[in-house]
CSV table of C-alpha atoms and ligand atoms in Angstrom, one decimal:
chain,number,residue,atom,x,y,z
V,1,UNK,CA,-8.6,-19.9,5.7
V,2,UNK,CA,-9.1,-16.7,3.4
V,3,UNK,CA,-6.0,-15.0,2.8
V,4,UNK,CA,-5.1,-12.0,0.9
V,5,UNK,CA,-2.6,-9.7,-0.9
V,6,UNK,CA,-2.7,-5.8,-0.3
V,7,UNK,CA,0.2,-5.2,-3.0
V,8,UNK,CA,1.0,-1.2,-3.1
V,9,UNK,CA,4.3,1.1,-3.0
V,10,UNK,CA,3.6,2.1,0.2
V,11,UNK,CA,6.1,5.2,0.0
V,12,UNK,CA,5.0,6.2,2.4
V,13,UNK,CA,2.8,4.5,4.4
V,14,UNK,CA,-0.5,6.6,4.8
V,15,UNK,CA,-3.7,7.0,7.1
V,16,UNK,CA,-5.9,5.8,3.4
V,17,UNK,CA,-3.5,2.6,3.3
V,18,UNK,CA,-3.9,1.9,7.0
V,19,UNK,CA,-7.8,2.1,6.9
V,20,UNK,CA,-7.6,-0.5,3.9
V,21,UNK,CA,-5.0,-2.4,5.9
V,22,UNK,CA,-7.7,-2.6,9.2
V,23,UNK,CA,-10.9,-3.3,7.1
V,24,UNK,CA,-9.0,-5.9,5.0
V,25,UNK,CA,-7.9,-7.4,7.8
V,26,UNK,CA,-11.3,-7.6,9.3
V,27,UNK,CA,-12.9,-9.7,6.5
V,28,UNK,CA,-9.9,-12.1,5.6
V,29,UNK,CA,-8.5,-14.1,8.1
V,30,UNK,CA,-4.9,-13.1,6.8
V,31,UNK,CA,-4.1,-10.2,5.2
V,32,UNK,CA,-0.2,-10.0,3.5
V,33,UNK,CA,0.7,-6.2,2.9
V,34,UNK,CA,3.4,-6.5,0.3
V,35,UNK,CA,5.8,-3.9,-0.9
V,36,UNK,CA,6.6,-3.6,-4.7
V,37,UNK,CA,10.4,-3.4,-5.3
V,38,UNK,CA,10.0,-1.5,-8.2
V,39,UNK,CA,13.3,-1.4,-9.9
V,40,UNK,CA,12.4,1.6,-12.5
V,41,UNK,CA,11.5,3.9,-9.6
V,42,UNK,CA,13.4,5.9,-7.6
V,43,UNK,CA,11.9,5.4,-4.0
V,44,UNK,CA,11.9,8.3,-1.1
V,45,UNK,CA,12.0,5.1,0.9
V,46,UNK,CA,14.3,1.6,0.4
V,47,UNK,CA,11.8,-1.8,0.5
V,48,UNK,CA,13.6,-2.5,3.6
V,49,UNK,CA,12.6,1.0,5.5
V,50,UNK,CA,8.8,0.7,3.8
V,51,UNK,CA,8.5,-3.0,5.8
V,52,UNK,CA,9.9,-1.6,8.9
V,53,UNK,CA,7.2,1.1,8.5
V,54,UNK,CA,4.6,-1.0,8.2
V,55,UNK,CA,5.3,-3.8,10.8
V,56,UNK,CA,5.2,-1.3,13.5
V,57,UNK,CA,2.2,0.5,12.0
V,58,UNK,CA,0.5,-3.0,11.7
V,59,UNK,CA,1.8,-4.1,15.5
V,60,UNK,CA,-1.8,-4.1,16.5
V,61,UNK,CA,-2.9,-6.6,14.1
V,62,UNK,CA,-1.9,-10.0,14.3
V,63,UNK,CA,-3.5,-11.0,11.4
V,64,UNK,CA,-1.7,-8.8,9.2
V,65,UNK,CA,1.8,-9.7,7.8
V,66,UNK,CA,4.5,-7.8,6.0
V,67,UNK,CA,6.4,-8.6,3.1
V,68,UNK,CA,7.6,-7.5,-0.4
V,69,UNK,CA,7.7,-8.5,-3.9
V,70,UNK,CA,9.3,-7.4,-7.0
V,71,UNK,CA,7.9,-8.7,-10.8
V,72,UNK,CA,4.3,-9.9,-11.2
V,73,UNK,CA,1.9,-9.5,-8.5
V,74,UNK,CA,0.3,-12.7,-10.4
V,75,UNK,CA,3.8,-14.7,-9.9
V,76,UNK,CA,4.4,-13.6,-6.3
V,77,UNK,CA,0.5,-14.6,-5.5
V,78,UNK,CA,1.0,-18.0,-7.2
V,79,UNK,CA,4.0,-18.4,-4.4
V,80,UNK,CA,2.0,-17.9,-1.8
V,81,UNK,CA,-1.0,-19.3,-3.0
V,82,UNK,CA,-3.0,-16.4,-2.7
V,83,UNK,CA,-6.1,-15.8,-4.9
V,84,UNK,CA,-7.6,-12.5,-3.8
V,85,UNK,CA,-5.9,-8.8,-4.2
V,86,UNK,CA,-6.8,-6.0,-2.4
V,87,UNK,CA,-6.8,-2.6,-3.0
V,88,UNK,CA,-8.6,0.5,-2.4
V,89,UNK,CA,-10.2,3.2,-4.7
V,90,UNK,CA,-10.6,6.7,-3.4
V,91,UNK,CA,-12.4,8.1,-6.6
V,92,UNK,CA,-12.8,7.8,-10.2
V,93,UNK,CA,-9.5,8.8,-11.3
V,94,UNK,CA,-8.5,5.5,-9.5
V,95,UNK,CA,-11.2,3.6,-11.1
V,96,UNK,CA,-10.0,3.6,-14.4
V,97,UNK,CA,-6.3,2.4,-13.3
V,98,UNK,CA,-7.9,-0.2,-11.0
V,99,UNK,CA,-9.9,-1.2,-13.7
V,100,UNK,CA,-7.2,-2.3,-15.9
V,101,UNK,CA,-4.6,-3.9,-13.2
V,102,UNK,CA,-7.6,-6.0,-12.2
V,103,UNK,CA,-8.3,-7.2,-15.1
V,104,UNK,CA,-5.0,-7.8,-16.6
V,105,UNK,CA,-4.4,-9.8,-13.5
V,106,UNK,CA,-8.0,-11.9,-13.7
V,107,UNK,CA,-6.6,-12.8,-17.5
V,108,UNK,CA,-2.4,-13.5,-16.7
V,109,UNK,CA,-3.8,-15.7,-13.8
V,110,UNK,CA,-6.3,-17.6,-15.6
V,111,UNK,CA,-8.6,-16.5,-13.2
V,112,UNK,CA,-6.1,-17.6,-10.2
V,113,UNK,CA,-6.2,-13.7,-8.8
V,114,UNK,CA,-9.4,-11.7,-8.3
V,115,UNK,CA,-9.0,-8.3,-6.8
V,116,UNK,CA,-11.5,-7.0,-3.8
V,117,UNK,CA,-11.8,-2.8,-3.5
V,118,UNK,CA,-12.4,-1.4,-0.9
V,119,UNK,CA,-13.5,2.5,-0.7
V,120,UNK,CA,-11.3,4.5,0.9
V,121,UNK,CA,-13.4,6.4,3.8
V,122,UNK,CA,-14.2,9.8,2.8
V,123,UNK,CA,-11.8,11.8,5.3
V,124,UNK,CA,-8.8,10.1,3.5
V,125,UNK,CA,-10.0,10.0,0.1
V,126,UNK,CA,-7.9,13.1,-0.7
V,127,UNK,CA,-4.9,11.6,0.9
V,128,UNK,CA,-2.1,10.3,-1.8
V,129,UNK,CA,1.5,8.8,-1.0
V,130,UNK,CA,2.8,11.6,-4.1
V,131,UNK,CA,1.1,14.3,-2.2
V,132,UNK,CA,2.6,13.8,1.1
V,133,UNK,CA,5.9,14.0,-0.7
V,134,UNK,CA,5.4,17.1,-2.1
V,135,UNK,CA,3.7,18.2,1.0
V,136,UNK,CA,6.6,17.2,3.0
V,137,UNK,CA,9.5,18.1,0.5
V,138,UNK,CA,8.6,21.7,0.8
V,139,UNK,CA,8.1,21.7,4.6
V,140,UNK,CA,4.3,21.7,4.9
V,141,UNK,CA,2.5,19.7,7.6
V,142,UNK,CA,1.7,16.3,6.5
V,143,UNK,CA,0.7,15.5,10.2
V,144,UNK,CA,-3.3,14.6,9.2
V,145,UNK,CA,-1.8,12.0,6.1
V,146,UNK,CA,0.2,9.5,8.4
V,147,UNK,CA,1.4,8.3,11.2
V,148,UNK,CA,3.3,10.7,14.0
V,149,UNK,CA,6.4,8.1,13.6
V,150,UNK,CA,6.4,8.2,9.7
V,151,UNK,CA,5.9,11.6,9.2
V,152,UNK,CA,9.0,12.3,11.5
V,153,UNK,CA,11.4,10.0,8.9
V,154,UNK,CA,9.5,11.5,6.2
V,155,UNK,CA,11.1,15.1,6.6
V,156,UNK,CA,14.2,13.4,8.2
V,157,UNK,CA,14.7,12.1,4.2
V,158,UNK,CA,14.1,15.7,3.1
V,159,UNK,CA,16.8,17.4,5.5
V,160,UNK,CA,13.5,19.2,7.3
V,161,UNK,CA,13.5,19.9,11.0
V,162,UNK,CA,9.5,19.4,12.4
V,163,UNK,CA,7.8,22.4,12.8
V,164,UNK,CA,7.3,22.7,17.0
V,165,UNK,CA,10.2,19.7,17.5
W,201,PNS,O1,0.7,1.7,-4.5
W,201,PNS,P1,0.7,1.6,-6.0
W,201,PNS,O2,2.0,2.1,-6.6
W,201,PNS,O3,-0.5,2.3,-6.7
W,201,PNS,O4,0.7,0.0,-6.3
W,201,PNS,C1,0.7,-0.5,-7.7
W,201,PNS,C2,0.8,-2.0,-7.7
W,201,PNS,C3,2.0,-2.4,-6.8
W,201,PNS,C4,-0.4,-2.7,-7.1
W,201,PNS,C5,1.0,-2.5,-9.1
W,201,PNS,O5,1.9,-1.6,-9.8
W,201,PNS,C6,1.6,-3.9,-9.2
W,201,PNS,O6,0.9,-4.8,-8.9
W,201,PNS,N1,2.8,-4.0,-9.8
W,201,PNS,C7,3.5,-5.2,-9.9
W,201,PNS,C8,3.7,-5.5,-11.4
W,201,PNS,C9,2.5,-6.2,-12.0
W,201,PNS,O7,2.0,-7.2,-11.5
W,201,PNS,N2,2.0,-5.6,-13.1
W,201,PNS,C10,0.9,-6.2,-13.8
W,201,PNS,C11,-0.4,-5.4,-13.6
W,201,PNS,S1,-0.7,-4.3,-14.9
């Protein structure tokens, strides 16, 4: 069985992460979306919240599974006995960044982890979990980067009443 580890922040959820999340889950036979608990960050959204998020985005696939991790991606693969990442690149600027993650995790592994990209589709290669905050924090419509459900509890966090609702 080929199983895999889409590790991100996920905060929040977007329609680019949920197109990697349903191609992903079309070529592995189980794909594990995993939340980083980053400890150094101050999240819009708790671990907790970003999981709920994502089961009920993911209902539709029953080969996808929701979880979270905090430390090395490397450790929490080795748990699970995982050896393929996934993530997705929308342009260059991510190539770089990719790069280097991929690679650092090939080497700490001992070649354990590889990493698989997948290319964002072109309508949400602009999309970006930092711009939906800012969209959102200032009251704009973030309605074509995710989700009708997440983009309600995105404004909810800023104190903004939906335009229309
Ligand atoms: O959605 P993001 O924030 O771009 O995801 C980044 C993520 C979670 C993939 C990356 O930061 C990560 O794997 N962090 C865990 C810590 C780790 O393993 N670091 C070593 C790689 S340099």
């Amino acid at each position: 069985m080929k199983r895999a580890v889409y590790p991100g922040s996920f905060d929040p959820l977007t329609f680019g992460h949920l197109d990697i999340i349903r191609r992903a889950s079309a070529v592995f036979d189980e794909l594990i979306v995993s939340v980083l608990n980053n400890k150094e960050k101050m999240p819009l959204f708790s671990v907790e919240e970003r999981v709920k998020i994502l089961e009920k985005a993911t209902e539709g696939l029953p080969n996808v599974k929701v979880d979270y991790f905090s430390g090395l991606l490397i450790d929490y693969a080795r748990e699970k006995d995982i050896h393929i990442a996934v993530r997705g690149l929308r342009a260059i600027t991510d190539f770089e960044y990719e790069l280097q993650i991929a690679q650092t995790n090939r080497v700490l592994s001992q070649e354990q982890l590889d990493t698989v990209f997948f290319t964002t589709s072109l309508e949400y290669s602009y999309l970006s979990s930092s711009g939906v905050r800012q969209i959102a924090s200032f009251g704009g419509d973030i309605s074509m980067c995710v989700p009708d459900f997440v983009a309600g509890l995105v404004y909810d966090k800023y104190g903004i009443k939906r335009r229309g609702g």
